[in-house]
XYZ file of C-alpha atoms in Angstrom:
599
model
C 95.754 -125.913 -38.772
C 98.389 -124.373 -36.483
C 97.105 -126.101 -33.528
C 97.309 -129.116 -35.146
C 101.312 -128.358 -36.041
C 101.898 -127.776 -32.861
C 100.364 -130.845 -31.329
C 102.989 -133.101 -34.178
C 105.509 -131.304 -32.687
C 104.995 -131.870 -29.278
C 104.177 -135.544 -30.011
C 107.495 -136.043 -31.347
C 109.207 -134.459 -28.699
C 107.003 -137.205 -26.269
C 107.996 -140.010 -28.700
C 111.005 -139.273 -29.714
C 112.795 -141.545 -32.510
C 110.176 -144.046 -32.068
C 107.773 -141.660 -33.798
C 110.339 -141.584 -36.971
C 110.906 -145.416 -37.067
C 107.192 -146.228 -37.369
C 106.850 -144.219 -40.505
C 109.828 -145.630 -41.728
C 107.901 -148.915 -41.161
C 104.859 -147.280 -42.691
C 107.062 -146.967 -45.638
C 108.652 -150.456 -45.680
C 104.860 -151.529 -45.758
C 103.959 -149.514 -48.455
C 106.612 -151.157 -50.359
C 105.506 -155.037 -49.352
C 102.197 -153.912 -50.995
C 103.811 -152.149 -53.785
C 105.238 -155.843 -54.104
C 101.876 -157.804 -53.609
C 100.146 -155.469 -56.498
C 103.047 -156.215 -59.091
C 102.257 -160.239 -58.327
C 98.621 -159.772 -58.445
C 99.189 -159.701 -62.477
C 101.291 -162.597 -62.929
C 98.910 -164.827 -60.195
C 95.851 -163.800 -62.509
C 97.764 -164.996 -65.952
C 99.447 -167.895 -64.459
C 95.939 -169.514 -63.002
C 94.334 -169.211 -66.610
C 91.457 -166.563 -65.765
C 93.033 -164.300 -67.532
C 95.505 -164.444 -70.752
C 97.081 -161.140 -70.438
C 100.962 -160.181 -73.076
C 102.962 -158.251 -70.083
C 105.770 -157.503 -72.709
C 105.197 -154.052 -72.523
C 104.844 -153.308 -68.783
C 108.133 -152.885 -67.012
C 108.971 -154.794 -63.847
C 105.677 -157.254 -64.713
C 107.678 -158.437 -67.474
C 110.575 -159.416 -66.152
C 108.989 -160.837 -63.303
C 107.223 -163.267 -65.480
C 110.578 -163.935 -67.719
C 111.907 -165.151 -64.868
C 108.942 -167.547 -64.099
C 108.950 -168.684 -67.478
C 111.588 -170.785 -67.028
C 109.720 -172.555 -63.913
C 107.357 -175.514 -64.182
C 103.790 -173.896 -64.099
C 102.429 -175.292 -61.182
C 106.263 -174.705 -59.095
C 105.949 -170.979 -60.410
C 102.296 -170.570 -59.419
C 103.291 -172.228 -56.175
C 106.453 -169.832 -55.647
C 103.948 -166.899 -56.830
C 101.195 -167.748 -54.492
C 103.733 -168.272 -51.471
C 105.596 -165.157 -51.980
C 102.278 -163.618 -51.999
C 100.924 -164.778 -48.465
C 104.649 -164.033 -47.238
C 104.351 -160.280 -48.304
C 100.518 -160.249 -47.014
C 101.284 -161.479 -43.783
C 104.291 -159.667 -42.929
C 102.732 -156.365 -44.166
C 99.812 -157.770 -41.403
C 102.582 -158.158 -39.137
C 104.206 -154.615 -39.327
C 100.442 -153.233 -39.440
C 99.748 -155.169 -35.800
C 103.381 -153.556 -34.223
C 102.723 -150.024 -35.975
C 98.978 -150.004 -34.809
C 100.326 -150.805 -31.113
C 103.024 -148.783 -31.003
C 101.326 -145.813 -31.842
C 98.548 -146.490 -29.672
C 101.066 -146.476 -26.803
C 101.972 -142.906 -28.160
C 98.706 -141.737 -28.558
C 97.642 -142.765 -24.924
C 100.819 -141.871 -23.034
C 100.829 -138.104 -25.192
C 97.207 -137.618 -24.069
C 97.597 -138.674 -20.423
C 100.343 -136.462 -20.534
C 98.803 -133.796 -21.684
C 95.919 -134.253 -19.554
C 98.407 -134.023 -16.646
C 100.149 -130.681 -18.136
C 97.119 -129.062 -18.428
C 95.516 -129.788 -15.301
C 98.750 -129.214 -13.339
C 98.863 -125.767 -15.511
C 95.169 -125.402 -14.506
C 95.572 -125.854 -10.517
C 99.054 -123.331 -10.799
C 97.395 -120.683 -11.977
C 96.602 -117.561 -9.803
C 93.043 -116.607 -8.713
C 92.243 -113.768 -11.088
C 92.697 -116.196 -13.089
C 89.569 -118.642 -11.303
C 87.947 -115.380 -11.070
C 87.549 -114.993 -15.238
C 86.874 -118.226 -16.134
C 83.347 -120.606 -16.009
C 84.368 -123.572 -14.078
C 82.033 -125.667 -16.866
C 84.435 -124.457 -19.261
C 87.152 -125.790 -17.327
C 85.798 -128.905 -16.906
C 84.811 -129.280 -20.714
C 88.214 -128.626 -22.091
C 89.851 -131.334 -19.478
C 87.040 -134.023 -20.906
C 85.872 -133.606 -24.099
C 88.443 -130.912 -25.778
C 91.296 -133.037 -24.788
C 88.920 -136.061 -25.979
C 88.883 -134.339 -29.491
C 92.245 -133.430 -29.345
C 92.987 -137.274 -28.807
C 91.014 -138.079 -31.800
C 92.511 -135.306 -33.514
C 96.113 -136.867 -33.053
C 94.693 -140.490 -34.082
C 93.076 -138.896 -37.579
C 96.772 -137.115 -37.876
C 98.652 -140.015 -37.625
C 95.912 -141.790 -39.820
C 96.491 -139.071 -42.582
C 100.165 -138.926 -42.140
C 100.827 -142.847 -43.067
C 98.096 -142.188 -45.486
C 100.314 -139.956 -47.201
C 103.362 -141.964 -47.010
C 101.645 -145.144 -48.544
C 100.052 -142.980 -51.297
C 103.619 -141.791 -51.957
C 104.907 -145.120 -52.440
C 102.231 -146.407 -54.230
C 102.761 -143.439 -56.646
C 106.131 -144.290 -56.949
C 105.516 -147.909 -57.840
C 102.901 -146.705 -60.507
C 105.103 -144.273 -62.224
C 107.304 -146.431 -62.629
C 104.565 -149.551 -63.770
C 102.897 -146.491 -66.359
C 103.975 -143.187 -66.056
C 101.747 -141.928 -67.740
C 98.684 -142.848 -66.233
C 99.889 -142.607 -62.990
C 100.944 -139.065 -63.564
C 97.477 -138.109 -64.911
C 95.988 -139.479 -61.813
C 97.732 -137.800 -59.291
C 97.335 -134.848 -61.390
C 93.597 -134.974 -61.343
C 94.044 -136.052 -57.137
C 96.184 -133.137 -56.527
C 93.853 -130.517 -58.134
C 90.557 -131.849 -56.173
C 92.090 -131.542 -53.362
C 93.405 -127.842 -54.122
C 89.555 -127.121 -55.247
C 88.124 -129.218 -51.676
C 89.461 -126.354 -49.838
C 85.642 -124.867 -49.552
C 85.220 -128.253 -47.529
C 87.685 -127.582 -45.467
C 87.149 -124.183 -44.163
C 83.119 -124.845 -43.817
C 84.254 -128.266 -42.013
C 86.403 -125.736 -39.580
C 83.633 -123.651 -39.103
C 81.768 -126.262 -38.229
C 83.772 -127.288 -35.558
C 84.116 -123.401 -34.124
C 80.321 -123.844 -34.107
C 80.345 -126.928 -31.978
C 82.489 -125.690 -29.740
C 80.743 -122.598 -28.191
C 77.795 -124.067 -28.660
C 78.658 -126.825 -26.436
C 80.195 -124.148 -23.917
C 76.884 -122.997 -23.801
C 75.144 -126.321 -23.143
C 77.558 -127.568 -20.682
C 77.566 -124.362 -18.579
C 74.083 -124.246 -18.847
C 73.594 -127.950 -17.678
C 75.782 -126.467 -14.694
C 74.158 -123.626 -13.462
C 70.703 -125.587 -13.611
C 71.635 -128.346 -11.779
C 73.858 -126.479 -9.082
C 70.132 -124.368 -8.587
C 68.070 -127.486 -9.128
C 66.853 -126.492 -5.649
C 65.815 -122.900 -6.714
C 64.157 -124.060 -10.464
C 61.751 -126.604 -8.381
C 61.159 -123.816 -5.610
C 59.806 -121.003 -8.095
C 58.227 -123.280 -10.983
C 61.091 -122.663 -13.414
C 60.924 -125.937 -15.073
C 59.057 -124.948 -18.252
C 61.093 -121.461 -18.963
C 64.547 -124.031 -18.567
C 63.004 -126.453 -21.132
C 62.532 -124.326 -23.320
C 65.860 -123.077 -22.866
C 66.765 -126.352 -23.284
C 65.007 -127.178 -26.240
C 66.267 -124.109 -28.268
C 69.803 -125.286 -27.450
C 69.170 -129.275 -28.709
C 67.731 -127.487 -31.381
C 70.677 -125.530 -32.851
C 72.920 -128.455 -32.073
C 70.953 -130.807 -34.510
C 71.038 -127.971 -37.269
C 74.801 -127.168 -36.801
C 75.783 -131.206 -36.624
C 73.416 -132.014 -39.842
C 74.839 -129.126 -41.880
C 78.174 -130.739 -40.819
C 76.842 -133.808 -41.950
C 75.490 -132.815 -44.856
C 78.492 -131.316 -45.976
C 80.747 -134.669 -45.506
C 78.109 -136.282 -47.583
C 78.667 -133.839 -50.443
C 82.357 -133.561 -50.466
C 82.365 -137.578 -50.635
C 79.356 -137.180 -53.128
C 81.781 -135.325 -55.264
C 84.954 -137.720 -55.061
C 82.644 -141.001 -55.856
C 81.201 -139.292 -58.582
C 84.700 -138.063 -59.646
C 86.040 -141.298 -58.954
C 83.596 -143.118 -61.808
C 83.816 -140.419 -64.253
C 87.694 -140.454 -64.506
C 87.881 -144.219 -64.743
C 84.955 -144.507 -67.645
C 86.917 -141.925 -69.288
C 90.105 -143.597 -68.955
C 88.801 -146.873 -70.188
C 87.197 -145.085 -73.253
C 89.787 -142.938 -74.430
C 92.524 -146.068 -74.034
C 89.889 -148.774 -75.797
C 88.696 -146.365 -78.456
C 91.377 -143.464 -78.798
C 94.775 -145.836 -78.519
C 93.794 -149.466 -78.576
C 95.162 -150.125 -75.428
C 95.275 -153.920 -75.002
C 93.544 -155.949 -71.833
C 96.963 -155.835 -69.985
C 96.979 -151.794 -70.403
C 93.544 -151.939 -69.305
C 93.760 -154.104 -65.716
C 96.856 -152.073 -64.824
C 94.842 -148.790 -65.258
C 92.035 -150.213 -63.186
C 94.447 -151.692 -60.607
C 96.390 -148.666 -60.570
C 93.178 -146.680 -59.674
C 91.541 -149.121 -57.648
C 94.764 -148.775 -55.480
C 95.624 -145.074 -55.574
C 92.608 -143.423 -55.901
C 90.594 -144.215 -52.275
C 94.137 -143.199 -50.826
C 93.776 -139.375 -52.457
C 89.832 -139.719 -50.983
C 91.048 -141.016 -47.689
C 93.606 -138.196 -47.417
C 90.688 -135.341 -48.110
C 88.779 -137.154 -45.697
C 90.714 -136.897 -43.138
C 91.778 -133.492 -43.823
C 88.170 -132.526 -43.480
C 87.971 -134.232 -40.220
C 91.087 -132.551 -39.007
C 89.553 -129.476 -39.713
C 86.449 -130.122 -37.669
C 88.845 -131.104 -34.913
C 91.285 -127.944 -35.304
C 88.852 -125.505 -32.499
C 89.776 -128.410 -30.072
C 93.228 -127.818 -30.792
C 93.899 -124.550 -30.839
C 91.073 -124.369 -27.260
C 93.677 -126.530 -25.613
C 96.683 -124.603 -26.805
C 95.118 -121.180 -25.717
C 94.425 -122.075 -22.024
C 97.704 -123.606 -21.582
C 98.967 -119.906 -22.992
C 96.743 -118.302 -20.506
C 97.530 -120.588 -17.482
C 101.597 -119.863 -18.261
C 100.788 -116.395 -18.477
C 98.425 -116.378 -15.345
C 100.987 -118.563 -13.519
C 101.365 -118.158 -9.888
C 103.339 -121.629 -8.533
C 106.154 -122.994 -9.879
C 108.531 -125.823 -8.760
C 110.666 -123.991 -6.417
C 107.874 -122.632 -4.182
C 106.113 -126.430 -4.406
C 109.731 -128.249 -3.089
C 109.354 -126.869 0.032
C 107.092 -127.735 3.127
C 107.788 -124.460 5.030
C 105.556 -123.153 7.580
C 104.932 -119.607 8.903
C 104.107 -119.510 12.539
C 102.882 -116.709 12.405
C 104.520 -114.014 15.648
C 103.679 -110.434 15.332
C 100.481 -110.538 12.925
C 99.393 -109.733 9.338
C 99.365 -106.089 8.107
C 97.980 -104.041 5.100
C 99.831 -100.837 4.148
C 97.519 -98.755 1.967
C 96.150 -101.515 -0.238
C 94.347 -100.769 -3.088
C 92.588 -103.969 -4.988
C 90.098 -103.870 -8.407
C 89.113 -106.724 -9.836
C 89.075 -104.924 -13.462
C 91.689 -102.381 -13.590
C 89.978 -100.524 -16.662
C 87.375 -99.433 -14.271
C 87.238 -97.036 -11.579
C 85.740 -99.014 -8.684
C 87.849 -100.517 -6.001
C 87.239 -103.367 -3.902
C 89.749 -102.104 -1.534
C 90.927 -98.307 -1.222
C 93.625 -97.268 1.020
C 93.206 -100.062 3.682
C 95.751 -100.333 6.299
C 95.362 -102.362 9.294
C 97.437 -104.887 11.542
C 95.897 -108.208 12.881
C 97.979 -109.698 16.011
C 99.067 -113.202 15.800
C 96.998 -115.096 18.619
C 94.485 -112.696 18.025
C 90.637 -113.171 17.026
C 89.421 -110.286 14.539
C 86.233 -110.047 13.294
C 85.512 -108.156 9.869
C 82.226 -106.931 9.429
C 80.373 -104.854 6.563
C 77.642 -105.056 4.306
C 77.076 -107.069 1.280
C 79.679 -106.123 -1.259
C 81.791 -103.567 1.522
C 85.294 -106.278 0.513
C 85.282 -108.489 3.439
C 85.970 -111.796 1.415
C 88.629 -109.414 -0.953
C 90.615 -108.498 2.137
C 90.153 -111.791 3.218
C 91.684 -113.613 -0.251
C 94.244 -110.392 -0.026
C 95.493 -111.760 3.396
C 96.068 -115.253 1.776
C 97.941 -113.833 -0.922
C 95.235 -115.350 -3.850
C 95.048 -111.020 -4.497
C 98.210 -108.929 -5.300
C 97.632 -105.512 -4.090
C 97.362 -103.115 -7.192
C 98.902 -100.422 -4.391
C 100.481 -100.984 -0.910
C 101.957 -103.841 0.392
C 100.715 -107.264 2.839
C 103.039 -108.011 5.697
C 103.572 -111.245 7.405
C 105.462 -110.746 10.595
C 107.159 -107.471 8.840
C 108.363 -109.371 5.710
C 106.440 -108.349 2.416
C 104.254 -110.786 1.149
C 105.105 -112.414 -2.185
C 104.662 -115.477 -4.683
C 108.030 -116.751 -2.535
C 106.432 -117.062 0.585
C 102.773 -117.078 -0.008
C 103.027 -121.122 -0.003
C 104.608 -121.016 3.051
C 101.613 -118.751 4.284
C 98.656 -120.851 3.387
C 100.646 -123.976 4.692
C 99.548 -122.110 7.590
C 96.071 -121.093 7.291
C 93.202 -123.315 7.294
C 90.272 -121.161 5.389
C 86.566 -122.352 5.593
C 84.313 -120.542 3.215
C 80.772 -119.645 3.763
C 80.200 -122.355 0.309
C 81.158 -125.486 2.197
C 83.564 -127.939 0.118
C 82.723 -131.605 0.422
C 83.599 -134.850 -1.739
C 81.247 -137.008 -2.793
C 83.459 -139.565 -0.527
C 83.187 -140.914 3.539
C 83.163 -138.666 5.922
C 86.561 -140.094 7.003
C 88.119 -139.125 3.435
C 86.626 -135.388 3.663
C 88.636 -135.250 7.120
C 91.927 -136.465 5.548
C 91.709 -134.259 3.282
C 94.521 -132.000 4.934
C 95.913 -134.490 7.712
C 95.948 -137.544 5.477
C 97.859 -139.329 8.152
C 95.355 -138.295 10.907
C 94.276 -141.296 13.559
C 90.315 -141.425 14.339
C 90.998 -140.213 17.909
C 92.334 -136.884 16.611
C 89.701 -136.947 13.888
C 86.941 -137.516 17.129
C 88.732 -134.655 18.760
C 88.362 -132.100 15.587
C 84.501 -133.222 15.210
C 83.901 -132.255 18.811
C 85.830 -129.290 18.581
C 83.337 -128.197 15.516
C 80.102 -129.589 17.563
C 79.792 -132.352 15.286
C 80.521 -135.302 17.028
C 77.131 -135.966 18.246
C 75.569 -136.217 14.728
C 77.853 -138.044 13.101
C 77.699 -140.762 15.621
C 73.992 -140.742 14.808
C 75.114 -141.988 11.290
C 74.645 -145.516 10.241
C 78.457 -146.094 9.176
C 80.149 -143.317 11.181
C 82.772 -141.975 10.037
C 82.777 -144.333 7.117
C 79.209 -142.356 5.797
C 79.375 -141.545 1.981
C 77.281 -137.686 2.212
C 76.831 -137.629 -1.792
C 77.934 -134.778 -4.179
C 79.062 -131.922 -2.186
C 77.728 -133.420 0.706
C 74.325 -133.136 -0.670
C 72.970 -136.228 2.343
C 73.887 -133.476 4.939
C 72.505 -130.237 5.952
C 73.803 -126.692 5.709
C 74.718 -126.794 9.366
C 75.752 -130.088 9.206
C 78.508 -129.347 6.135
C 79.709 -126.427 7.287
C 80.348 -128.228 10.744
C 82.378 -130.932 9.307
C 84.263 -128.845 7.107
C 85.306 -126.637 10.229
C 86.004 -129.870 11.810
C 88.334 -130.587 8.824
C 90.229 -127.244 9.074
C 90.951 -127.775 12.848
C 92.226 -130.924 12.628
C 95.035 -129.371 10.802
C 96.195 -127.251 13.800
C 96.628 -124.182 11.632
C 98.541 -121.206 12.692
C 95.724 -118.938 11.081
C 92.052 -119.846 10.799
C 89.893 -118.166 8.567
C 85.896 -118.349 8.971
C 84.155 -116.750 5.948
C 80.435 -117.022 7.209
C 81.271 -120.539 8.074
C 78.449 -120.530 11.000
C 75.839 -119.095 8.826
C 74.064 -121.896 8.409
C 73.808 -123.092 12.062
C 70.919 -122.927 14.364
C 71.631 -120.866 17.384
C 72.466 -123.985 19.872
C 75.044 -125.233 17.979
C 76.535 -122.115 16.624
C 76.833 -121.243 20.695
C 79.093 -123.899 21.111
C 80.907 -123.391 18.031
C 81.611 -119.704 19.391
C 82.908 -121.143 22.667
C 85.354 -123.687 20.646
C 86.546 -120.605 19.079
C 86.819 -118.647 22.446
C 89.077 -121.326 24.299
C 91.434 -121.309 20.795
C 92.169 -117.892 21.639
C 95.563 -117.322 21.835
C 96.805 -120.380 20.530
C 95.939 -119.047 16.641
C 95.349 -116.286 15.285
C 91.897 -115.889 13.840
C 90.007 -113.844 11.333
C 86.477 -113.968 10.850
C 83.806 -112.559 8.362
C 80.188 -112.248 10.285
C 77.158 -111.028 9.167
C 75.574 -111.658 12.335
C 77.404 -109.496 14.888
C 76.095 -110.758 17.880
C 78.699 -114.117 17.269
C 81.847 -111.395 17.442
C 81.172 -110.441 20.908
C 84.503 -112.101 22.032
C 86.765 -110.310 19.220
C 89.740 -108.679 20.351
C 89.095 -106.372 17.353
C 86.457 -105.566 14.998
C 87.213 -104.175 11.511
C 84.132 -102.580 9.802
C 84.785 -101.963 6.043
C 82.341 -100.332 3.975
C 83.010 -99.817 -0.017
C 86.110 -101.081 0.357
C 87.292 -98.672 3.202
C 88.191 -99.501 6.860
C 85.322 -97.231 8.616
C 86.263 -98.468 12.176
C 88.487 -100.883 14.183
C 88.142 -101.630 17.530
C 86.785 -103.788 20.432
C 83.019 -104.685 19.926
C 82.089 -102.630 22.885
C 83.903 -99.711 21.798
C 82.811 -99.682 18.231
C 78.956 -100.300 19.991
C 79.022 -97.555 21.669
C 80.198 -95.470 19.743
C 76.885 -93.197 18.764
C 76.419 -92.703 14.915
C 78.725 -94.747 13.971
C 78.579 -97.452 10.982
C 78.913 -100.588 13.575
C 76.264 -99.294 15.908
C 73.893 -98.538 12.937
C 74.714 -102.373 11.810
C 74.192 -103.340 15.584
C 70.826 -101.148 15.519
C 69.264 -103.238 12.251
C 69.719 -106.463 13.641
C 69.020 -105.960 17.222
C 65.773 -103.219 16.509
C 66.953 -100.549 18.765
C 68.038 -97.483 16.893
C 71.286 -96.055 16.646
């Protein structure tokens, strides 16, 4: 239940002193209906159903001394008036308690889901790198959702306790005795419903990864719906599917099954110790009728509290994986921090002047293993510049790439901008400067006009115009019923590869970057419009620096430099005519495959 501590505490530090004043309210009401049970007894014996001697219950018995001395119908009327005064106020405090922490609850958990997003998005990218994006997204919806219910069963069990604790105190001092020997009886059941409590935990560790599993699952499937439908995989993922649903039912009715039991146990418990009550006072002490309603009352009154309290402890216990989830990523994310308020203040800018450089960088993604994804790379890239990086599949393009943006921190070696080391203090100022398109093109499910503004969201539609024909995408969007008002669906799902990655590039040009960064983002376009693309990118020359990843070399003819990596090395770097003609070498064997003319 740490997790669940540590959530009080940081609920009272949100609430402050309005946290303490509703339980003292909470205690206030448990004393108005300590108050309505004592006149309960005198309303029954004053209306005739019952004809009870109070002489030997304290409080009750002066209470109705005092009455005595009333006309009966004025004392039943003071009795009865009394009694809707202390019902309705204790409604009344109920109705401001049940608000006011409501207003906690909510404002805590938007809070919270602020905090942990903003500790989310701050993070560093090793940190994106090692997690499952669908268990991101799970903790920020239903985690935090348990961890709100969490807080609303905590505060449930905390006034709970303080009613049950003023209700005891009323009791013992009604019949100590038998108030004594119920709590007694309550405070060893719930020592003993400790099995409940751990199973009921486990239970809730159990839901937890297997829900991980489901909603990552749900994830991947859907993101390859594409690829299932393609190759006939429907059957093999319903199956998969149907194992999972299976396992979830099982694990949530064991958990059911074991809430039945445990309250199984306390109604059964619950009859048994009132039957024996009722025959050991009638038969064993002679307890008169007035003895007898005050033991039923009294457990009638005390007893569900004791049950509600287990209950809820149970359910807390369920909740606690939630909890202590939430609590471990925020750990992680603090730990794994890369932005903090300082560098955010600032809108600073590099234009970039002399270039980026790499002095002997070494990168691996998992420093217990041997393999680099960059050994020993050193290389400068002129501002105003357009270098192309070129390799095969898995050579550390993209790594040098993120390296450049500071999202890597060199494990060796050092990244210059303009001859000042790169850092966490000016890497904001950096990627103010860059705009990056990736070869995985990211869209909102929002108007073409809103994916635009994404950067520039104070751009006019003549500069948005000029960006789209920059990016050879004016012409289709025109085409478009709405224009640039066109909702394109979930990651721009209503467009085409070409189409997306056009718009995106459009997107990054509009912000009139001092760097742009093309990670494969013409892969997807047929050879027309790629053509213009490339001579967009050829009359930009000079007024930003670029850096592009290719695959297909023969859209790098126009490079002023061409950087071939190859396991993580820099093979070669030079012009594209140079490194073509060299004979042997890595670029002209590259050249050679895709052309058909050997090396």
């Amino acid at each position: 239940m740490r997790g669940i501590r540590y959530f009080i505490g940081r609920i009272y530090r949100y609430s402050g002193p309005i946290l303490l004043y509703n339980f003292i309210a909470m205690l206030f009401i448990g004393v108005l209906q300590s108050i309505g049970f004592v006149f309960i007894i005198p309303l029954l014996n004053m209306t005739g159903i019952v004809a009870l001697d109070m002489s030997s219950v304290p409080v009750v018995s002066d209470l109705m001394g005092k009455l005595e001395g009333i006309a009966n119908e004025q004392s039943l009327l003071a009795v009865l008036i009394v009694y809707i005064l202390l019902i309705v106020g204790q409604s009344l405090f109920n109705w401001h308690l049940s608000m006011q922490n409501k207003r906690i609850q909510q404002g805590f958990i938007r809070q919270l889901r602020e905090d942990t997003y903003r500790s989310i998005i701050r993070a560093n990218w090793s940190f994106f790198l090692a997690q499952r994006k669908s268990d991101l997204v799970k903790l920020m919806t239903t985690e935090i959702g348990n961890v709100k219910k969490g807080l609303n069963y905590t505060l449930q069990f905390l006034s709970s306790l303080i009613l049950t604790s003023v209700k005891v105190g009323a009791a013992v001092i009604l019949a100590p005795g038998i108030a004594l020997t119920i709590i007694s009886i309550g405070a060893a059941l719930l020592l003993c419903s400790r099995y409940f409590t751990r199973r009921a935990k486990q239970f809730g560790y159990d839901n937890l990864m297997l829900s991980k599993v489901y909603a990552a699952g749900i994830t991947d499937h859907l993101n390859g719906m594409k690829d299932i439908k393609g190759n006939t995989l429907e059957t093999a993922h319903e199956a998969w599917m149907t194992d999972l649903c299976g396992q979830v039912e099982r694990n949530s009715i064991d958990f059911a099954k074991l809430k039945a039991s445990s309250q199984f146990i306390y109604q059964t418990v619950s009859a048994v110790l009132l039957a024996i009550f009722v025959y050991f006072l009638l038969n064993m002490f002679q307890s008169q009728p007035a003895e007898l309603l005050l033991v039923i009352m009294l457990f009638a009154s005390i007893w569900p509290m004791i049950v509600r309290i287990q209950i809820s402890v149970e359910k807390l216990a369920a909740m606690a994986p939630s909890f202590e989830s939430v609590i471990h990523l925020q750990q992680l994310c603090l730990s794994e921090r890369e932005l903090g308020e300082e560098q955010l203040a600032h809108d600073r800018r590099i234009n970039l002047r002399q270039g980026l450089t790499c002095r002997s960088v070494s990168f691996r993604y998992n420093r217990e293993r041997e393999h680099y994804a960059l050994n020993n790379v050193s290389l400068h890239i002129a501002a105003g510049g357009l270098t192309a990086i070129v390799g095969a599949s898995g050579a550390g393009k993209t790594t040098l790439v993120d390296m450049l943006m500071g999202l890597n921190e060199p494990e060796c070696g050092e990244v210059l901008v303009d001859g000042e080391r790169l850092t966490c203090d000016n890497a904001i100022a950096l990627r103010r400067s860059i705009s990056y398109v990736s070869q995985d093109p990211f869209l909102f499910n929002a108007s073409i006009r809103d994916n635009l503004k994404l950067l520039q969201p104070e751009a006019a539609d003549d500069r948005l115009w000029k960006a789209l024909e920059l990016a050879a995408a004016a012409k289709f969007v025109k085409r478009l019923p709405h224009g640039l008002d066109t909702f394109i669906g979930d990651r721009g799902v209503r467009l085409s590869g070409g189409e997306k990655q056009r718009l995106v590039l459009a997107r990054a040009l509009l912000r009139e970057p001092s760097i742009l960064i093309l990670d494969e983002a013409t892969s997807a376009l047929d050879t027309e419009t790629e053509w213009r693309v490339q001579e967009t990118l050829a009359r930009l020359q000079g007024t930003m620096t670029m850096i592009v990843i290719a695959h297909r070399l023969s859209t790098i003819r126009h490079a002023d430099q061409v950087v071939v990596l190859d396991g993580g090395e820099v093979r070669q770097v030079g012009t594209y005519q140079e490194l073509a003609n060299e004979r042997g070498g890595l670029f002209s064997k590259l050249l050679g495959k895709q052309v058909g003319v050997p090396s």
